[in-house]
Amino acid sequence: MWNKISKWLKRLLYFVAFYALMAAVIFAWQMVSHRLSDPDADLVDKSELDTQNRLTQNAAIIEQVREFVTKNRTPQYERDAHSKPHGCVRATFEVFDTQAKYNYGIFKKAATYEAWIRFSNGSVPVLDDPKKDARGMAIKVMGVPGEQLLPPILSGATQDFVMINSPAFFIRKISDYLDLEIRTTQGKPFTYFLGDYYLNPFKWKLRELYLGLGTRKKPPATPLSAQYFSMSPYKLGPHEIKYSAKACEDIQAPGINRDDPNFLREAMKKVLKRQDACFQFMVQVRDPEARMPIEDTTVIWSEKKSPFVPIARVHIPKQEFDTPDQNAMCEALSFNVWHGVKEMQPLSHVNELRRDLYMHTAAYRNVRNGVHQDEPTSWCDSLSKYCDEPEPLEVIEPIVIEEEELGVEEVEAEAVIEE
Amino acid sequence: MMSKIFATLSAAVKAVIAFVGGLISGFFRLLFSGIRNFFTVKGFFKTIAALLILIVVGAFGFLWYTSNYPNIPAYQEIAEYRFLNPSEDKRCVNPDPQNPNAEDPNNDLMIPAYQGWCEEERQAYYRIPQGTDFFGLQYDWMTALEKPVGKKPLVTREYMQQLGYVYDPAKKPNVNNPNDLPVGLTWHYTKEGDKILDVTCSACHSGQMTYQGVGIVVDGSPGGHAIPSLDPTQLMANSIVALTMTYINPFKFSRFAKKVLKDVSDDEYRAKKKRLRKQIGSTIWQALKYARYNLFLYPTTEGYGRTDGLGRIANTVFGDYMTPDNYKIADAPVNYPHVWDIWAFDWVQWMGSVRQAMARNVNEAMGTRARANFTHAEGLYQNSVMMSEMHCIETTLQHLEPPTWPEDLFGTVDRELAKEGEKIFDETCAKCHGPFPRMAVDGKVDYAATAKNHSCTTCHGPTMVGSDGQLLDLTNRKDHPPVQISPNDWLGQGPEFANDTSWRDQSERGGYWEMIHIPLDYIGTDATSALNMINYKYDLSILVDNVKKKRAEGSLLRLPDPKAIPDVTKAGFAQGLQYIGGEVRYKQYREWGLMGPTGYPPPPSEHAAAVADLDGFGEVDDPVAWRAYRPRPLEGVWTTAPYLHNGSVPSIYQLLLPAEERDATFYVGRKEFDPQTLGINVEKFKGAFMFDTSKTGNSNLGHEFNDGLCGDGVIGYEIKERPGYCRQLTEQERLSILEYLKIHTDGKRPDPESKPHCENMTWPDKSSATFSAADLVPSTKKQGGN
């Protein structure tokens, strides 16, 4: 009897070992083959047909997301991603007086703008803060001059920056995005990575699984103490860039119970009650010679080849943000990378999808929830209580980075390009 | 005595059991001994023999089953027929008066016209052929055929009505319909004098609904059958199977021949019977050849009331008639459109891809298997398309009026509610559905009306998305498809149009109602049909080589216009059909003496008016393939369920809902009207076809009234204080729109100003047949055969 059981157990063990070995080999193969290939080669549209199929898929994704949002209503219609906010804080976006190279769009000249920042957890349905998750930071800079990307009916004078705390996305193709979206709505997102019954190795997308799991990170001490990345590329005048916001200091929030399901909000409340916070806003210019693809957002642009250069600062003044009216206003806002000026047009098919997807989902949410939020022009425009604040916006002298400091980086960067 | 009978009976039963058992055990012995010794010659043949027996018995059992218990909708008897939209005056002669006493003031010698038609026009529409030919099936065969198994006739009223075909309400055969076949099934003659079964326009474009046992005749409304289906319980496949059984079974064939050749004299009988047998064989062979290539081309089952029109036209004309390389998957079935107003449109087809009536009709006829020769130079372009007959049908349709709501049958219309609906209709629906009259009073184009009717957002939605899915760049008007917005202002008039006046010409002659194109990215309905048409490319080189051969011999036949077809091996669907259909059309015009010495449209001549009339208001055939669908005016639309071009929404009520609240699956195969939802009853029933909206080509998304940003399938209802944003309709608003659609009219209908142009029609004169089956056989082969 026991013999029989142990014989079968052994077989099971061999079976598992075989699959584990296969998984390891396939994973290694997928990582290496992707590293060795031209990442954009299979992603750019080669014909009119490709473009049309992609557009059809975009429309299907929007429809799928609408269904997902309807399914996950609480009973409010929430965002299809990043639906759990940690709070919406007032901030000023201070553009440095930088080199001419960066002087496009909002970075044309040194200036200070009012902004809203929304911090969030990525997963839907929402997870408790202590669990592994992607954390988001979305900045809406208001009163930005310049011609907007969206038609007037949909745009204000804002420049949105949308980031999460990972430098790379885990989906390469629009068709994959649609597949994942369908499976997520069905409630079985893992079948996207491993195939319907997990056992067919030809359906495994282990590299994407690895990257996807990589975006789920342990929570930072506070939302104000992490680095956030745009993942997808944007134009900056003639350049292509990715951007990132990095906390100026590693702010800790002592006395916060890290097991509290909402501790990130509590931590941020505690920190902002006693001190200001700040982020460095940086851009990374694409080097066309290096392995810095536009379409494949799963590839991290090498910081060695082209480092992130700080060209602005996000200043978050001491404040109390966790009020019902501010939370409600923030929920109605739509952060969309296409809220912005033409000189900073989003690139890549993923961003092209995000335009319609975010516009439609936000409008769907708002109309269903019976709220109406135009693109705000200032703090005062969003909430009247900030209108009669006694002291006017403190105009901070633009910080001029010492020429040498920037210069060194520039020279290095250029040297790399020449190499 | 009893016991004796019992004993005899039981002996008989035993004998039968023993016999059957012997057969079965004999079969298995044959099979097993064959398999055991499979590798010996004897064993091999034994196995083959056993398998053959199995196949034959299985096939026979299957046919017996489908002959007697087909899985098709149940028969529904129609006790009474109703016509709609009676005219105010009694202007028509009653073909079947009940009280013919002229003295009696209550006589019914004269009756009103229904939907603008008297019996004469109705009969013309029902029976005038267009030249189609399904594998050589003949008119008289249809009624002579027996079911594949058994002696019962195949084509009966009951069976045909079950399949969704409709019958002439006159209920009895007449000269146009001697064999009592459904509406649209008629005949034409070949040169050999054969009476070919002709499936004409009305087969698919004339329908009837049922409502509590009453048959409601809606001439010009979509048909409800599945004529292209290769399902063996459906008409075409079943006929071929029955014909095959007739061919195989000599007794069946004798009975068949007796019926078909009933008028043949005895001394001719043998020869005729032999010829008949040969013809049947040829028909079966053609059908098999067709099935071989076409069986897997239509992965999305069309079901009742649909066909992938464009896809089937392409596969027939470019595939069957040219080269198998041109077969393409056609997975975008569309509804049969209703036709009481199409003659007034300047663009027809669901995509708004074709302008000229005759071009569309010629291509449609070839797509419905009118014969044509493109594959050999001799007799190039010989075809069986009957253009004068089609012109008669087309002009007869100009007098057909839309149906009106019969209040005594479906209940009175709540005028108050309808008024509310009218308001919403005018501000939302009419923006796209129009109609937009093109002709102003004195025959000139009224651009003021055009400009008033359309703004950029009419087609692109409040968010202004272009047909490429990109937000519109308003400065780049040269990329816009050519659309005239005022006398001297064109969208999309790049330098390439400087010397090309065709667009200008046609817009000034134009149809009566201006149709617009709504880009896919705004309307959001199933894209497959449009994309197939745009993306598929066809190889015309066989035809072009033949044309070159003819030209070398001095013929003036045209080669394809290199501007439209730069590479003859990769012609677009629209351009390819424009070329082929144009050649077929001009060949006929030449034969009628309407063309100049070049054989093509000359500069204005004495025949220009005649050609313009045949073409249809002088429209130029200049097709387009845009990522768009065309909305159409909505009078009488309540009779045309299911809705959207692909028939994916069962009622107008559901069409006004957000897409996720529409039926994901529903059942079609009967047309029981539902006056509450302005749709058809789509509950499950035996023999129904399940419409699954998740299949390719069947999407029920788009044209929704939903919350959120307008666009991407959400077309309304735009929130007034928030331009660009839409919301759902309230239940009250939906009901009011439904109420209004019952009585909606498109305003004054354009006046066709003439009687139907049927003077040149020769049907059913036998001697005028122009096409011979021999035209399709290359002469070399013909000689070889002799």
PDB file of N, CA and C in Angstrom, chain B residues 188-260:
ATOM      1  N   HIS B 188     -35.767  32.478 -65.344  1.00  0.00           N
ATOM      2  CA  HIS B 188     -35.435  33.082 -66.623  1.00  0.00           C
ATOM      3  C   HIS B 188     -35.010  31.963 -67.568  1.00  0.00           C
ATOM      4  N   TYR B 189     -34.973  32.286 -68.848  1.00  0.00           N
ATOM      5  CA  TYR B 189     -34.625  31.264 -69.826  1.00  0.00           C
ATOM      6  C   TYR B 189     -33.176  31.399 -70.258  1.00  0.00           C
ATOM      7  N   THR B 190     -32.585  30.260 -70.585  1.00  0.00           N
ATOM      8  CA  THR B 190     -31.300  30.320 -71.282  1.00  0.00           C
ATOM      9  C   THR B 190     -31.582  30.188 -72.773  1.00  0.00           C
ATOM     10  N   LYS B 191     -30.551  30.390 -73.564  1.00  0.00           N
ATOM     11  CA  LYS B 191     -30.710  30.260 -75.010  1.00  0.00           C
ATOM     12  C   LYS B 191     -31.203  28.878 -75.385  1.00  0.00           C
ATOM     13  N   GLU B 192     -30.807  27.883 -74.589  1.00  0.00           N
ATOM     14  CA  GLU B 192     -31.223  26.499 -74.870  1.00  0.00           C
ATOM     15  C   GLU B 192     -32.680  26.283 -74.521  1.00  0.00           C
ATOM     16  N   GLY B 193     -33.312  27.290 -73.914  1.00  0.00           N
ATOM     17  CA  GLY B 193     -34.715  27.159 -73.578  1.00  0.00           C
ATOM     18  C   GLY B 193     -34.958  26.566 -72.203  1.00  0.00           C
ATOM     19  N   ASP B 194     -33.886  26.437 -71.416  1.00  0.00           N
ATOM     20  CA  ASP B 194     -34.084  25.911 -70.071  1.00  0.00           C
ATOM     21  C   ASP B 194     -34.602  27.007 -69.164  1.00  0.00           C
ATOM     22  N   LYS B 195     -35.508  26.602 -68.272  1.00  0.00           N
ATOM     23  CA  LYS B 195     -36.175  27.552 -67.392  1.00  0.00           C
ATOM     24  C   LYS B 195     -35.427  27.532 -66.064  1.00  0.00           C
ATOM     25  N   ILE B 196     -34.447  28.440 -65.943  1.00  0.00           N
ATOM     26  CA  ILE B 196     -33.549  28.418 -64.791  1.00  0.00           C
ATOM     27  C   ILE B 196     -34.221  29.064 -63.578  1.00  0.00           C
ATOM     28  N   LEU B 197     -34.041  28.452 -62.419  1.00  0.00           N
ATOM     29  CA  LEU B 197     -34.564  29.052 -61.176  1.00  0.00           C
ATOM     30  C   LEU B 197     -33.829  30.359 -60.921  1.00  0.00           C
ATOM     31  N   ASP B 198     -34.570  31.426 -60.741  1.00  0.00           N
ATOM     32  CA  ASP B 198     -33.963  32.746 -60.563  1.00  0.00           C
ATOM     33  C   ASP B 198     -34.369  33.289 -59.200  1.00  0.00           C
ATOM     34  N   VAL B 199     -33.382  33.553 -58.369  1.00  0.00           N
ATOM     35  CA  VAL B 199     -33.663  34.153 -57.058  1.00  0.00           C
ATOM     36  C   VAL B 199     -33.519  35.654 -57.237  1.00  0.00           C
ATOM     37  N   THR B 200     -34.620  36.363 -57.207  1.00  0.00           N
ATOM     38  CA  THR B 200     -34.558  37.782 -57.551  1.00  0.00           C
ATOM     39  C   THR B 200     -34.597  38.650 -56.294  1.00  0.00           C
ATOM     40  N   CYS B 201     -34.582  39.994 -56.497  1.00  0.00           N
ATOM     41  CA  CYS B 201     -34.415  40.948 -55.392  1.00  0.00           C
ATOM     42  C   CYS B 201     -35.379  40.684 -54.247  1.00  0.00           C
ATOM     43  N   SER B 202     -36.668  40.436 -54.618  1.00  0.00           N
ATOM     44  CA  SER B 202     -37.685  40.367 -53.581  1.00  0.00           C
ATOM     45  C   SER B 202     -37.527  39.148 -52.686  1.00  0.00           C
ATOM     46  N   ALA B 203     -36.715  38.171 -53.094  1.00  0.00           N
ATOM     47  CA  ALA B 203     -36.524  37.004 -52.236  1.00  0.00           C
ATOM     48  C   ALA B 203     -35.952  37.432 -50.891  1.00  0.00           C
ATOM     49  N   CYS B 204     -35.029  38.377 -50.925  1.00  0.00           N
ATOM     50  CA  CYS B 204     -34.400  38.812 -49.681  1.00  0.00           C
ATOM     51  C   CYS B 204     -34.888  40.181 -49.224  1.00  0.00           C
ATOM     52  N   HIS B 205     -35.478  40.948 -50.116  1.00  0.00           N
ATOM     53  CA  HIS B 205     -35.858  42.317 -49.758  1.00  0.00           C
ATOM     54  C   HIS B 205     -37.365  42.504 -49.730  1.00  0.00           C
ATOM     55  N   SER B 206     -38.092  41.452 -49.405  1.00  0.00           N
ATOM     56  CA  SER B 206     -39.514  41.627 -49.170  1.00  0.00           C
ATOM     57  C   SER B 206     -39.899  40.675 -48.054  1.00  0.00           C
ATOM     58  N   GLY B 207     -40.533  41.193 -47.040  1.00  0.00           N
ATOM     59  CA  GLY B 207     -40.767  40.370 -45.865  1.00  0.00           C
ATOM     60  C   GLY B 207     -42.192  40.427 -45.376  1.00  0.00           C
ATOM     61  N   GLN B 208     -42.458  39.536 -44.449  1.00  0.00           N
ATOM     62  CA  GLN B 208     -43.741  39.555 -43.755  1.00  0.00           C
ATOM     63  C   GLN B 208     -43.461  39.316 -42.281  1.00  0.00           C
ATOM     64  N   MET B 209     -44.249  39.985 -41.441  1.00  0.00           N
ATOM     65  CA  MET B 209     -44.165  39.704 -40.021  1.00  0.00           C
ATOM     66  C   MET B 209     -45.446  38.989 -39.633  1.00  0.00           C
ATOM     67  N   THR B 210     -45.392  38.312 -38.495  1.00  0.00           N
ATOM     68  CA  THR B 210     -46.640  37.741 -38.004  1.00  0.00           C
ATOM     69  C   THR B 210     -46.991  38.437 -36.703  1.00  0.00           C
ATOM     70  N   TYR B 211     -48.265  38.527 -36.455  1.00  0.00           N
ATOM     71  CA  TYR B 211     -48.715  39.072 -35.180  1.00  0.00           C
ATOM     72  C   TYR B 211     -50.016  38.373 -34.815  1.00  0.00           C
ATOM     73  N   GLN B 212     -49.945  37.473 -33.871  1.00  0.00           N
ATOM     74  CA  GLN B 212     -51.107  36.736 -33.397  1.00  0.00           C
ATOM     75  C   GLN B 212     -51.863  36.089 -34.553  1.00  0.00           C
ATOM     76  N   GLY B 213     -51.120  35.413 -35.408  1.00  0.00           N
ATOM     77  CA  GLY B 213     -51.753  34.659 -36.488  1.00  0.00           C
ATOM     78  C   GLY B 213     -52.020  35.468 -37.740  1.00  0.00           C
ATOM     79  N   VAL B 214     -51.828  36.776 -37.691  1.00  0.00           N
ATOM     80  CA  VAL B 214     -52.032  37.613 -38.870  1.00  0.00           C
ATOM     81  C   VAL B 214     -50.685  37.804 -39.562  1.00  0.00           C
ATOM     82  N   GLY B 215     -50.664  37.627 -40.867  1.00  0.00           N
ATOM     83  CA  GLY B 215     -49.454  37.881 -41.621  1.00  0.00           C
ATOM     84  C   GLY B 215     -49.457  39.322 -42.103  1.00  0.00           C
ATOM     85  N   ILE B 216     -48.438  40.073 -41.712  1.00  0.00           N
ATOM     86  CA  ILE B 216     -48.399  41.481 -42.097  1.00  0.00           C
ATOM     87  C   ILE B 216     -47.415  41.627 -43.245  1.00  0.00           C
ATOM     88  N   VAL B 217     -47.924  42.008 -44.392  1.00  0.00           N
ATOM     89  CA  VAL B 217     -47.091  42.107 -45.582  1.00  0.00           C
ATOM     90  C   VAL B 217     -46.372  43.443 -45.559  1.00  0.00           C
ATOM     91  N   VAL B 218     -45.063  43.416 -45.531  1.00  0.00           N
ATOM     92  CA  VAL B 218     -44.298  44.659 -45.608  1.00  0.00           C
ATOM     93  C   VAL B 218     -43.394  44.556 -46.820  1.00  0.00           C
ATOM     94  N   ASP B 219     -43.886  45.030 -47.946  1.00  0.00           N
ATOM     95  CA  ASP B 219     -43.084  44.939 -49.162  1.00  0.00           C
ATOM     96  C   ASP B 219     -41.852  45.815 -49.015  1.00  0.00           C
ATOM     97  N   GLY B 220     -40.721  45.243 -49.400  1.00  0.00           N
ATOM     98  CA  GLY B 220     -39.478  45.991 -49.304  1.00  0.00           C
ATOM     99  C   GLY B 220     -38.789  45.858 -47.964  1.00  0.00           C
ATOM    100  N   SER B 221     -39.364  45.109 -47.040  1.00  0.00           N
ATOM    101  CA  SER B 221     -38.695  44.934 -45.747  1.00  0.00           C
ATOM    102  C   SER B 221     -37.806  43.697 -45.799  1.00  0.00           C
ATOM    103  N   PRO B 222     -36.881  43.558 -44.832  1.00  0.00           N
ATOM    104  CA  PRO B 222     -35.916  42.463 -44.915  1.00  0.00           C
ATOM    105  C   PRO B 222     -36.560  41.086 -44.895  1.00  0.00           C
ATOM    106  N   GLY B 223     -36.001  40.167 -45.665  1.00  0.00           N
ATOM    107  CA  GLY B 223     -36.455  38.785 -45.654  1.00  0.00           C
ATOM    108  C   GLY B 223     -35.962  38.069 -44.410  1.00  0.00           C
ATOM    109  N   GLY B 224     -36.530  36.891 -44.154  1.00  0.00           N
ATOM    110  CA  GLY B 224     -36.186  36.205 -42.914  1.00  0.00           C
ATOM    111  C   GLY B 224     -35.638  34.810 -43.105  1.00  0.00           C
ATOM    112  N   HIS B 225     -35.184  34.479 -44.314  1.00  0.00           N
ATOM    113  CA  HIS B 225     -34.733  33.112 -44.557  1.00  0.00           C
ATOM    114  C   HIS B 225     -33.210  33.024 -44.498  1.00  0.00           C
ATOM    115  N   ALA B 226     -32.708  31.837 -44.716  1.00  0.00           N
ATOM    116  CA  ALA B 226     -31.257  31.622 -44.677  1.00  0.00           C
ATOM    117  C   ALA B 226     -30.833  30.979 -45.986  1.00  0.00           C
ATOM    118  N   ILE B 227     -31.115  31.651 -47.089  1.00  0.00           N
ATOM    119  CA  ILE B 227     -30.928  31.004 -48.394  1.00  0.00           C
ATOM    120  C   ILE B 227     -29.482  30.601 -48.672  1.00  0.00           C
ATOM    121  N   PRO B 228     -28.462  31.353 -48.224  1.00  0.00           N
ATOM    122  CA  PRO B 228     -27.100  30.911 -48.561  1.00  0.00           C
ATOM    123  C   PRO B 228     -26.602  29.763 -47.703  1.00  0.00           C
ATOM    124  N   SER B 229     -27.366  29.361 -46.712  1.00  0.00           N
ATOM    125  CA  SER B 229     -26.869  28.367 -45.765  1.00  0.00           C
ATOM    126  C   SER B 229     -26.600  27.024 -46.437  1.00  0.00           C
ATOM    127  N   LEU B 230     -25.521  26.371 -46.025  1.00  0.00           N
ATOM    128  CA  LEU B 230     -25.203  25.035 -46.533  1.00  0.00           C
ATOM    129  C   LEU B 230     -25.682  23.960 -45.564  1.00  0.00           C
ATOM    130  N   ASP B 231     -26.502  24.345 -44.611  1.00  0.00           N
ATOM    131  CA  ASP B 231     -27.105  23.385 -43.697  1.00  0.00           C
ATOM    132  C   ASP B 231     -28.051  22.477 -44.496  1.00  0.00           C
ATOM    133  N   PRO B 232     -27.948  21.166 -44.340  1.00  0.00           N
ATOM    134  CA  PRO B 232     -28.759  20.271 -45.175  1.00  0.00           C
ATOM    135  C   PRO B 232     -30.264  20.371 -44.941  1.00  0.00           C
ATOM    136  N   THR B 233     -30.690  21.058 -43.893  1.00  0.00           N
ATOM    137  CA  THR B 233     -32.136  21.226 -43.738  1.00  0.00           C
ATOM    138  C   THR B 233     -32.617  22.489 -44.442  1.00  0.00           C
ATOM    139  N   GLN B 234     -31.695  23.317 -44.924  1.00  0.00           N
ATOM    140  CA  GLN B 234     -32.090  24.553 -45.588  1.00  0.00           C
ATOM    141  C   GLN B 234     -32.298  24.327 -47.083  1.00  0.00           C
ATOM    142  N   LEU B 235     -32.983  25.241 -47.728  1.00  0.00           N
ATOM    143  CA  LEU B 235     -33.472  25.015 -49.084  1.00  0.00           C
ATOM    144  C   LEU B 235     -32.386  24.586 -50.070  1.00  0.00           C
ATOM    145  N   MET B 236     -31.320  25.409 -50.191  1.00  0.00           N
ATOM    146  CA  MET B 236     -30.371  25.155 -51.274  1.00  0.00           C
ATOM    147  C   MET B 236     -29.678  23.811 -51.097  1.00  0.00           C
ATOM    148  N   ALA B 237     -29.136  23.585 -49.889  1.00  0.00           N
ATOM    149  CA  ALA B 237     -28.414  22.341 -49.663  1.00  0.00           C
ATOM    150  C   ALA B 237     -29.366  21.151 -49.782  1.00  0.00           C
ATOM    151  N   ASN B 238     -30.558  21.322 -49.235  1.00  0.00           N
ATOM    152  CA  ASN B 238     -31.526  20.237 -49.277  1.00  0.00           C
ATOM    153  C   ASN B 238     -31.909  19.904 -50.722  1.00  0.00           C
ATOM    154  N   SER B 239     -32.053  20.929 -51.551  1.00  0.00           N
ATOM    155  CA  SER B 239     -32.395  20.676 -52.954  1.00  0.00           C
ATOM    156  C   SER B 239     -31.301  19.867 -53.624  1.00  0.00           C
ATOM    157  N   ILE B 240     -30.056  20.247 -53.345  1.00  0.00           N
ATOM    158  CA  ILE B 240     -28.947  19.536 -53.990  1.00  0.00           C
ATOM    159  C   ILE B 240     -28.888  18.093 -53.495  1.00  0.00           C
ATOM    160  N   VAL B 241     -29.106  17.908 -52.192  1.00  0.00           N
ATOM    161  CA  VAL B 241     -29.100  16.544 -51.652  1.00  0.00           C
ATOM    162  C   VAL B 241     -30.232  15.745 -52.297  1.00  0.00           C
ATOM    163  N   ALA B 242     -31.413  16.357 -52.368  1.00  0.00           N
ATOM    164  CA  ALA B 242     -32.551  15.666 -52.962  1.00  0.00           C
ATOM    165  C   ALA B 242     -32.265  15.335 -54.427  1.00  0.00           C
ATOM    166  N   LEU B 243     -31.618  16.279 -55.104  1.00  0.00           N
ATOM    167  CA  LEU B 243     -31.287  16.071 -56.509  1.00  0.00           C
ATOM    168  C   LEU B 243     -30.294  14.916 -56.645  1.00  0.00           C
ATOM    169  N   THR B 244     -29.362  14.856 -55.719  1.00  0.00           N
ATOM    170  CA  THR B 244     -28.380  13.775 -55.749  1.00  0.00           C
ATOM    171  C   THR B 244     -29.063  12.432 -55.541  1.00  0.00           C
ATOM    172  N   MET B 245     -29.971  12.389 -54.566  1.00  0.00           N
ATOM    173  CA  MET B 245     -30.695  11.140 -54.333  1.00  0.00           C
ATOM    174  C   MET B 245     -31.504  10.761 -55.573  1.00  0.00           C
ATOM    175  N   THR B 246     -32.049  11.778 -56.231  1.00  0.00           N
ATOM    176  CA  THR B 246     -32.806  11.527 -57.462  1.00  0.00           C
ATOM    177  C   THR B 246     -31.906  10.960 -58.539  1.00  0.00           C
ATOM    178  N   TYR B 247     -30.698  11.454 -58.580  1.00  0.00           N
ATOM    179  CA  TYR B 247     -29.729  11.019 -59.584  1.00  0.00           C
ATOM    180  C   TYR B 247     -29.329   9.570 -59.355  1.00  0.00           C
ATOM    181  N   ILE B 248     -29.175   9.254 -58.049  1.00  0.00           N
ATOM    182  CA  ILE B 248     -28.716   7.901 -57.700  1.00  0.00           C
ATOM    183  C   ILE B 248     -29.832   6.868 -57.863  1.00  0.00           C
ATOM    184  N   ASN B 249     -31.020   7.252 -57.425  1.00  0.00           N
ATOM    185  CA  ASN B 249     -32.121   6.302 -57.338  1.00  0.00           C
ATOM    186  C   ASN B 249     -32.975   6.349 -58.611  1.00  0.00           C
ATOM    187  N   PRO B 250     -32.925   5.327 -59.457  1.00  0.00           N
ATOM    188  CA  PRO B 250     -33.618   5.383 -60.751  1.00  0.00           C
ATOM    189  C   PRO B 250     -35.135   5.521 -60.615  1.00  0.00           C
ATOM    190  N   PHE B 251     -35.689   4.943 -59.549  1.00  0.00           N
ATOM    191  CA  PHE B 251     -37.152   5.066 -59.373  1.00  0.00           C
ATOM    192  C   PHE B 251     -37.514   6.516 -59.066  1.00  0.00           C
ATOM    193  N   LYS B 252     -36.732   7.103 -58.155  1.00  0.00           N
ATOM    194  CA  LYS B 252     -36.948   8.500 -57.795  1.00  0.00           C
ATOM    195  C   LYS B 252     -36.810   9.372 -59.048  1.00  0.00           C
ATOM    196  N   PHE B 253     -35.806   9.035 -59.846  1.00  0.00           N
ATOM    197  CA  PHE B 253     -35.573   9.839 -61.045  1.00  0.00           C
ATOM    198  C   PHE B 253     -36.724   9.736 -62.031  1.00  0.00           C
ATOM    199  N   SER B 254     -37.267   8.538 -62.167  1.00  0.00           N
ATOM    200  CA  SER B 254     -38.392   8.376 -63.087  1.00  0.00           C
ATOM    201  C   SER B 254     -39.576   9.213 -62.656  1.00  0.00           C
ATOM    202  N   ARG B 255     -39.852   9.152 -61.359  1.00  0.00           N
ATOM    203  CA  ARG B 255     -40.974   9.965 -60.858  1.00  0.00           C
ATOM    204  C   ARG B 255     -40.714  11.450 -61.111  1.00  0.00           C
ATOM    205  N   PHE B 256     -39.457  11.843 -60.849  1.00  0.00           N
ATOM    206  CA  PHE B 256     -39.047  13.236 -61.035  1.00  0.00           C
ATOM    207  C   PHE B 256     -39.212  13.647 -62.497  1.00  0.00           C
ATOM    208  N   ALA B 257     -38.698  12.815 -63.384  1.00  0.00           N
ATOM    209  CA  ALA B 257     -38.734  13.147 -64.810  1.00  0.00           C
ATOM    210  C   ALA B 257     -40.174  13.232 -65.303  1.00  0.00           C
ATOM    211  N   LYS B 258     -41.019  12.370 -64.764  1.00  0.00           N
ATOM    212  CA  LYS B 258     -42.417  12.378 -65.191  1.00  0.00           C
ATOM    213  C   LYS B 258     -43.047  13.732 -64.888  1.00  0.00           C
ATOM    214  N   LYS B 259     -42.698  14.267 -63.728  1.00  0.00           N
ATOM    215  CA  LYS B 259     -43.282  15.564 -63.346  1.00  0.00           C
ATOM    216  C   LYS B 259     -42.675  16.702 -64.157  1.00  0.00           C
ATOM    217  N   VAL B 260     -41.340  16.682 -64.299  1.00  0.00           N
ATOM    218  CA  VAL B 260     -40.675  17.785 -64.998  1.00  0.00           C
ATOM    219  C   VAL B 260     -41.063  17.798 -66.472  1.00  0.00           C
TER     220      VAL B 260
END
